[in-house]
Coordinates of C-alpha atoms in Angstrom, one line a residue:
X18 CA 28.3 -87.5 -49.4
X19 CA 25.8 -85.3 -47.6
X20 CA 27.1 -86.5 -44.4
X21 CA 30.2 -84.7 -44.8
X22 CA 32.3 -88.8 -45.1
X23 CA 34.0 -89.5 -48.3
X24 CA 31.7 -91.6 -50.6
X25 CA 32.1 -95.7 -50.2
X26 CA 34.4 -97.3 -52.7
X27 CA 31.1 -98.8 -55.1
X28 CA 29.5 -95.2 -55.6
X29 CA 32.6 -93.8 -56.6
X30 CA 32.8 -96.4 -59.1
X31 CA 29.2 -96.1 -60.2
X32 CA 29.7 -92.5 -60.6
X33 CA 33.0 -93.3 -62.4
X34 CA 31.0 -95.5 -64.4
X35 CA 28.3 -93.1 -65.5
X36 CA 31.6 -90.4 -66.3
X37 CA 32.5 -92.4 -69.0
X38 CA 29.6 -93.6 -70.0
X39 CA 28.8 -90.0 -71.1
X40 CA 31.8 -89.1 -72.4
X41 CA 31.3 -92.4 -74.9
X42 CA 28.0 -90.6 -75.6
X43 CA 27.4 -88.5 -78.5
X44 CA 25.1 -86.1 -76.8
X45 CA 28.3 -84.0 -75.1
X46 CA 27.7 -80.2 -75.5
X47 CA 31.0 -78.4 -77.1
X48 CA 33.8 -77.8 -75.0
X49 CA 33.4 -74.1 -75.6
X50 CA 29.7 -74.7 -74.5
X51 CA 31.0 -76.4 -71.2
X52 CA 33.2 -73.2 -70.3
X53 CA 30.8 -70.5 -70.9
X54 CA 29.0 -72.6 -68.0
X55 CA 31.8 -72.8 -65.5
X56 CA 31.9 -69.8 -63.2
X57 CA 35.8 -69.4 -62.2
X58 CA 37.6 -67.7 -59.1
X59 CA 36.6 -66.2 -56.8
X60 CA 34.0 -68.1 -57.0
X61 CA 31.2 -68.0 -54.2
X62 CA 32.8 -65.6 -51.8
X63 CA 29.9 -66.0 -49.4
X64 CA 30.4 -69.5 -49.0
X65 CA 34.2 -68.8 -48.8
X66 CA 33.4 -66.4 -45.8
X67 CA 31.6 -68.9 -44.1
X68 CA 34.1 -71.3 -44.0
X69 CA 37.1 -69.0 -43.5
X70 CA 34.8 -68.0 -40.2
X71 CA 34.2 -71.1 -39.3
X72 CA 38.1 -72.1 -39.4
X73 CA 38.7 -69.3 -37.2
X74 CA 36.1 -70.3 -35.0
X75 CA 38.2 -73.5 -34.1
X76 CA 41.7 -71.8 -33.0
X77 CA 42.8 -69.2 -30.2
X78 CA 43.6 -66.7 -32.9
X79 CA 45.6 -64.9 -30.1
X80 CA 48.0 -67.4 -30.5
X81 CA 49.0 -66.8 -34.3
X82 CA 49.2 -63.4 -34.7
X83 CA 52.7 -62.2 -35.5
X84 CA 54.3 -65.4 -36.8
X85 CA 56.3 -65.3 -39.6
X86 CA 55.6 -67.5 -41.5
X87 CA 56.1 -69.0 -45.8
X88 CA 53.2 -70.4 -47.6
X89 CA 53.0 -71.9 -50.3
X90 CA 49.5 -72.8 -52.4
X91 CA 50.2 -74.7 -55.0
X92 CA 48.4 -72.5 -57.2
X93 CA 45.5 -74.4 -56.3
X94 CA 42.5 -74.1 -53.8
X95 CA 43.9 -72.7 -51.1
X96 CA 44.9 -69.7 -53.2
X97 CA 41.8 -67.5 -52.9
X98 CA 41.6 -68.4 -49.2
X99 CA 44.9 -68.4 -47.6
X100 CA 45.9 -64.8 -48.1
X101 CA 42.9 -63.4 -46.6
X102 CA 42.2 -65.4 -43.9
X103 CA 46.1 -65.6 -42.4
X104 CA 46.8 -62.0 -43.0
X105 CA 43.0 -61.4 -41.1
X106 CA 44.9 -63.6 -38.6
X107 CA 47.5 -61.2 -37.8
X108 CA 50.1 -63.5 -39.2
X109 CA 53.6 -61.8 -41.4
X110 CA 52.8 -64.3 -44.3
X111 CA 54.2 -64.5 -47.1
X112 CA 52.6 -66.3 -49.6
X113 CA 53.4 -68.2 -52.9
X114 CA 52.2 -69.7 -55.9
X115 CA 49.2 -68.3 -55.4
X116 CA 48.4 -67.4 -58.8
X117 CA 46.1 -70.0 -60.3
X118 CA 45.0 -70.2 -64.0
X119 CA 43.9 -73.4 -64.6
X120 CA 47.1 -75.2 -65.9
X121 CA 50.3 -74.5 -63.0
X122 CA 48.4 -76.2 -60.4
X123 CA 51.4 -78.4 -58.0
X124 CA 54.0 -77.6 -61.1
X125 CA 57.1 -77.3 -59.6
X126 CA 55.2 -76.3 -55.9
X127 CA 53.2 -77.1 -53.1
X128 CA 52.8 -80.5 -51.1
X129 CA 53.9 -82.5 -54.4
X130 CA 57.2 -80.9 -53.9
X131 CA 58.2 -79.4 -50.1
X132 CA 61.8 -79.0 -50.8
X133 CA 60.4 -75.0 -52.8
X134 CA 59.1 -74.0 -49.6
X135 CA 61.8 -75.5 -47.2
X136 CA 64.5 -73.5 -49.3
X137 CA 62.2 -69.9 -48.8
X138 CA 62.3 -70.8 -45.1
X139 CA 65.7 -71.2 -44.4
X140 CA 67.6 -68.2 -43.8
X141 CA 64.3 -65.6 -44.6
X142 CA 64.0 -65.6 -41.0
X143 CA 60.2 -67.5 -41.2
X144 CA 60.0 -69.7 -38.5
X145 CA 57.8 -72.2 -40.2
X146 CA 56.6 -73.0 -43.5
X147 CA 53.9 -74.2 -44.9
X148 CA 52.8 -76.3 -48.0
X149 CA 49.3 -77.2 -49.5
X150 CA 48.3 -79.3 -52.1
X151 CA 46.3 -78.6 -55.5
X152 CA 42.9 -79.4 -53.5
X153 CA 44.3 -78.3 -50.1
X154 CA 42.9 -81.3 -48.0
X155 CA 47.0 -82.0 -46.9
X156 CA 49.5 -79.8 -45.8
X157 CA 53.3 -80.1 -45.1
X158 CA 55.4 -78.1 -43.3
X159 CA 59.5 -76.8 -43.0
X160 CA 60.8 -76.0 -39.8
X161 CA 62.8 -72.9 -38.8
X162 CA 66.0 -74.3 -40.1
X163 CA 64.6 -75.6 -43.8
X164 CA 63.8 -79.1 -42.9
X165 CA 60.6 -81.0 -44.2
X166 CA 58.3 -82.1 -41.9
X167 CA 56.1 -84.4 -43.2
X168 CA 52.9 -86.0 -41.6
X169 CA 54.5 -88.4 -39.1
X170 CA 55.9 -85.6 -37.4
X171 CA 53.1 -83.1 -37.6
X172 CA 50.9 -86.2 -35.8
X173 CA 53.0 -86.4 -33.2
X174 CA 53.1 -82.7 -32.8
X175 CA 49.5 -82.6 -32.6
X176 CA 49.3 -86.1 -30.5
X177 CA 51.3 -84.6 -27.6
X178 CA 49.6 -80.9 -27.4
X179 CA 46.0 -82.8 -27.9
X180 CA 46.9 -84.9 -24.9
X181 CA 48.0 -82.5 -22.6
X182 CA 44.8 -80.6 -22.7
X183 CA 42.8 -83.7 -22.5
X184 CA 41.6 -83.8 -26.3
X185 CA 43.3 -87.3 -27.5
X186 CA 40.6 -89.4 -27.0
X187 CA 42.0 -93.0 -25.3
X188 CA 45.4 -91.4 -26.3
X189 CA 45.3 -93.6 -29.7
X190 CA 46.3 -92.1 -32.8
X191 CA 45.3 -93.7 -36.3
X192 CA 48.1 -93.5 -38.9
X193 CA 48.6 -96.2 -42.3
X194 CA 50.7 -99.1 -43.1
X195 CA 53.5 -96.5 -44.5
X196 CA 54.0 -94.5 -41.5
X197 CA 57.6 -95.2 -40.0
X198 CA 58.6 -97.1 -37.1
X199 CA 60.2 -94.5 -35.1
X200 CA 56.7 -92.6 -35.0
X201 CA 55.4 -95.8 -33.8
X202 CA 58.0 -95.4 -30.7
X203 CA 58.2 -92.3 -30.4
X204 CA 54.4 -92.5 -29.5
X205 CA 55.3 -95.4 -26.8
X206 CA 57.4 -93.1 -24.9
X207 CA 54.2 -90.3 -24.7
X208 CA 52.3 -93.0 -23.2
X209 CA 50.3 -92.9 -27.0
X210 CA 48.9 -96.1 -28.5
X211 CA 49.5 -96.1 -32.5
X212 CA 47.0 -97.9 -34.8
X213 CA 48.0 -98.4 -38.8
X214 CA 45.0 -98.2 -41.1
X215 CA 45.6 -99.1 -45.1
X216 CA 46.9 -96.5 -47.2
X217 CA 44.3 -93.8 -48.3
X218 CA 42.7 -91.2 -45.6
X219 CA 39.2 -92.5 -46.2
X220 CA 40.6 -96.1 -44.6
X221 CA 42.4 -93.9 -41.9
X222 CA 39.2 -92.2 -41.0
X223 CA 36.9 -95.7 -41.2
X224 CA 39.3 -96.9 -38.6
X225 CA 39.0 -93.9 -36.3
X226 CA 35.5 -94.2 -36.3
X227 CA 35.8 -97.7 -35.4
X228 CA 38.5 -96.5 -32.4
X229 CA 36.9 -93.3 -31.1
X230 CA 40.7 -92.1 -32.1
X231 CA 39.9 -88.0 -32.7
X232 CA 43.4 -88.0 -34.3
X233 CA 44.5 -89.6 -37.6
X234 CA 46.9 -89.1 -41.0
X235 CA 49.1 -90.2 -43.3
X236 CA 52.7 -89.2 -44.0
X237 CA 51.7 -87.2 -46.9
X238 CA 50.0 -84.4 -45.1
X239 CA 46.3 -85.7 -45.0
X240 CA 45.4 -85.0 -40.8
X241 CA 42.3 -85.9 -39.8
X242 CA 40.7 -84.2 -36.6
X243 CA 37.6 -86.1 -36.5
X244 CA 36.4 -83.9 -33.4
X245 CA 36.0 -80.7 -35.9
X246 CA 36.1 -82.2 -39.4
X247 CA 34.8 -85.6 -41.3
X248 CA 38.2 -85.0 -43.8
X249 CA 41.5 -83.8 -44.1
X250 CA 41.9 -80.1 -44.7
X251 CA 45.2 -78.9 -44.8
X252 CA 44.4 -75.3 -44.4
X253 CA 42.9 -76.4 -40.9
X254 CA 45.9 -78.6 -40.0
X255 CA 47.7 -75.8 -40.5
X256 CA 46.3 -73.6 -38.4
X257 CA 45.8 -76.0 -35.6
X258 CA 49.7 -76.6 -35.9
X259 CA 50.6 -72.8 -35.6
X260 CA 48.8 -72.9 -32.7
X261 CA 50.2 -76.0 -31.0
X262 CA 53.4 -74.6 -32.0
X263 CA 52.9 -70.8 -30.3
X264 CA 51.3 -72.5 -27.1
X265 CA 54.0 -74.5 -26.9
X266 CA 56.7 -71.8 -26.6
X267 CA 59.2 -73.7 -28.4
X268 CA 60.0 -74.2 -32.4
X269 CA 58.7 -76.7 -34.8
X270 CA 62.0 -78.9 -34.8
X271 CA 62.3 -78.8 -31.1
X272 CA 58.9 -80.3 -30.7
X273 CA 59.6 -83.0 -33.2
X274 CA 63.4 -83.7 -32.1
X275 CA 62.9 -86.7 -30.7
X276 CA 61.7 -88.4 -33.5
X277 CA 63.9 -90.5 -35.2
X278 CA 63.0 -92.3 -38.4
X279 CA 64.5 -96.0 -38.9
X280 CA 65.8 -95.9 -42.7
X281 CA 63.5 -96.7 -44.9
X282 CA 63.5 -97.8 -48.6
X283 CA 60.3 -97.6 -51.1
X284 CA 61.1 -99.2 -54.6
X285 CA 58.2 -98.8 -57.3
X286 CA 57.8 -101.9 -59.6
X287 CA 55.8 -101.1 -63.1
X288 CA 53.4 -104.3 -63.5
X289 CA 51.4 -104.8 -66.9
X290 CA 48.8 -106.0 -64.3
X291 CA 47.6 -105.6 -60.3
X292 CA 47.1 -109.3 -59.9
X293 CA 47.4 -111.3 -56.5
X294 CA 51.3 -111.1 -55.2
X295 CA 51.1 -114.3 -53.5
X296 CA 49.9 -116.1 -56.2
X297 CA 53.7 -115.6 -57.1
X298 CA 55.9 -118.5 -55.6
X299 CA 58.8 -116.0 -55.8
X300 CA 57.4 -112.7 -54.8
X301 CA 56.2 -114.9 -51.6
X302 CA 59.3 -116.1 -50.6
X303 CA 60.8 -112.8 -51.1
X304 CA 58.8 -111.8 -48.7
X305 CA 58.6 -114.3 -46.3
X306 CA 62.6 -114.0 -46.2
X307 CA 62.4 -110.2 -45.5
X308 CA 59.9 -110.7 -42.8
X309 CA 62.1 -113.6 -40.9
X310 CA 64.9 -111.7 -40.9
X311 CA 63.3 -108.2 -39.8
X312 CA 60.7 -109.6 -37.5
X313 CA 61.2 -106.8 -34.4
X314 CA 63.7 -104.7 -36.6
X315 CA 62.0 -103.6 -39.3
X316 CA 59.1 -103.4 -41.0
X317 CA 58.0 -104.6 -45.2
X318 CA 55.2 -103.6 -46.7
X319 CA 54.1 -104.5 -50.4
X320 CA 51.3 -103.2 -51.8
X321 CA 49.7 -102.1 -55.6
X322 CA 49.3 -98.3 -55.9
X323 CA 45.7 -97.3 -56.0
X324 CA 46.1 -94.7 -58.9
X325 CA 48.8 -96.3 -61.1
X326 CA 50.0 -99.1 -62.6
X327 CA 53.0 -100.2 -59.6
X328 CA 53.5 -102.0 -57.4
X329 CA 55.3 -100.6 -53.9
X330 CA 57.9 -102.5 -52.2
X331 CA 58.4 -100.3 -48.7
X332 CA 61.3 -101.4 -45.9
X333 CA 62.1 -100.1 -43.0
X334 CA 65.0 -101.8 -41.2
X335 CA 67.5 -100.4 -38.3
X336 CA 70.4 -101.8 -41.0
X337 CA 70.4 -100.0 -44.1
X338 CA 72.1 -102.9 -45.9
X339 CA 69.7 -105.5 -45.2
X340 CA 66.9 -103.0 -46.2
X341 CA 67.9 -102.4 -49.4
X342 CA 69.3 -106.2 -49.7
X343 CA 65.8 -107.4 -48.9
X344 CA 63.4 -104.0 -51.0
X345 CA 66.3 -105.6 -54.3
X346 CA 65.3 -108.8 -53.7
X347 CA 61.2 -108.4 -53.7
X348 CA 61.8 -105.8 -56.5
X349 CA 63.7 -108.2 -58.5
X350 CA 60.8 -110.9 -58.1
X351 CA 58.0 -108.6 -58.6
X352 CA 59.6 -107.3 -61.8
X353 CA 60.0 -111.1 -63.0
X354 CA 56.9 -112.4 -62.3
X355 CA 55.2 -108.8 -63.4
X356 CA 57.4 -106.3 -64.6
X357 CA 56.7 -104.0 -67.5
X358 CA 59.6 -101.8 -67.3
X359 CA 62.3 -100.7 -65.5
X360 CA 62.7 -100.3 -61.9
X361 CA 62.4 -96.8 -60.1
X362 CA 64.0 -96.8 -56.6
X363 CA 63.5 -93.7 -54.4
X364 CA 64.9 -93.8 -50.5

């Protein structure tokens, strides 16, 4: 919206609404007629100067320049930026799918899939990587050795560097239902107080509003530094991890080592529908049973996606047979009760 904040959930819909309301319309120009309109990369390069100065404006550039670093684009819209503004930076970059044409966007790259830009890190001697996705508002990241690092970790980074220059404000971070329980504890032992928002960064940043918090995110990469920005932008959360991570003096994995993740389970249900779980006898007791037995051990969530037909059955417990005893069990009840198809399990 013109105040910078994502737009509320109704005016999406209306606009959604209005979308397809023209589409239905007979009044549509011709495709062809629709392309001869669009103006394609670079697009505005004055606009793109402004806001590569404006990112530049927020760091100690000092600090970057000579890291080697692996970036990957996702053949999306960090491509036209990224090269130019973190060579300008001094940086040894070396970038990837960064060749956009309106079809390889995220295929087989970028944030959607880490592991591409892990494997160029580890042994070319990069000492982080980085990975955007198609619209570059998350990044994720590879240490030195090839590890993901995913958006737990990089909060926690960022948590611990904010607060020791005074910048965490009430030392409380905002992450989402989905973040895991070692972050939470890992937190506790900084002295930093964790709050869990839903799932989606617009429910992350509500939240931090409500707080004060001037940190937020989600697992997936979407950081929120409400202090400089009203919305995730990876290229941003990059370069405000570069920096913690040269002012730091040590590397990505050594700032993160404490953090240890309790196992965790996420099953994905297909539903022919999104109707109320716990107007399902069985899917409640599922639950209930996971929760009595977990209760200061682990964690369950259950919730529908927000872009697809499934329902997600997430456990986190500090036994790794009882989790996936207890994410088969709700799984099995959902798909019952639910089910369209098959189960998918991912851990």
């Amino acid at each position: 919206a013109s105040d910078g904040y994502k737009l509320a959930d109704g005016i999406e819909l209306a606009i959604e609404g209005e979308i397809f309301r023209l589409l239905s319309s007979h009044d549509l120009p011709a495709r062809d007629e629709w392309r001869a309109q669009i103006s394609t990369l670079p697009g505005n390069t004055g606009l793109r100067a402004e806001y590569e100065k404006w990112l530049v404006s927020l760091i100690d550039a000092r600090l970057l320049r000579g890291i080697p670093v692996v970036m990957d684009c996702a053949n999306g819209a960090a491509s036209p930026v990224a090269r130019e503004l973190f060579t300008s930076l001094g940086m040894n970059v070396t970038i990837t799918h960064c060749s956009p044409d309106g079809r390889n966007i995220n295929e087989d790259c970028g944030a959607l899939h880490p592991e591409a830009v892990a494997a160029q890190v580890k042994g070319s001697g990069a000492e982080i990587g980085i990975t955007f996705d198609g619209d570059a508002d998350r990044a994720l990241f590879a240490d030195e050795h090839g590890n993901v690092v995913n958006g737990d970790a990089i909060m926690l980074l960022l948590a611990r560097d904010m607060m020791s220059r005074s910048q965490l404000a009430g030392n409380v971070v905002v992450a989402t239902t989905m973040s895991n329980m070692g972050l939470e504890a890992a937190f506790q032992r900084s002295g930093i107080r964790m709050l869990r928002a839903p799932v989606g960064d617009k429910y992350v940043l509500a939240e931090m509003r409500q707080s004060g918090a001037s940190l937020g995110g989600e697992q997936s990469g979407h950081i929120i530094l409400s202090q400089l920005s009203t919305t995730g932008d990876g290229i941003l959360t990059a370069l405000k991890v570069l920096e913690s991570v040269s002012r730091s003096g040590q590397t990505l994995s050594q700032l993160i080592g404490d953090l240890k993740n309790f196992p965790q389970v996420i099953k994905n249900v297909r539903v022919r529908e999104k109707l109320p779980l716990e107007n399902f006898e069985p899917v409640r007791h599922a639950i209930r049973a996971a929760e009595a037995e977990l209760n200061g051990s682990g964690r369950v969530v259950v919730r529908y996606s927000g872009t697809e037909a499934l329902a997600r059955v997430m456990i986190e417990a500090e036994s790794r047979e009882r989790m996936q005893f207890h994410a088969d069990q709700i799984a099995a009840a959902i798909e019952r009760e639910l089910g369209a198809s098959k189960v998918a399990a991912r851990c």
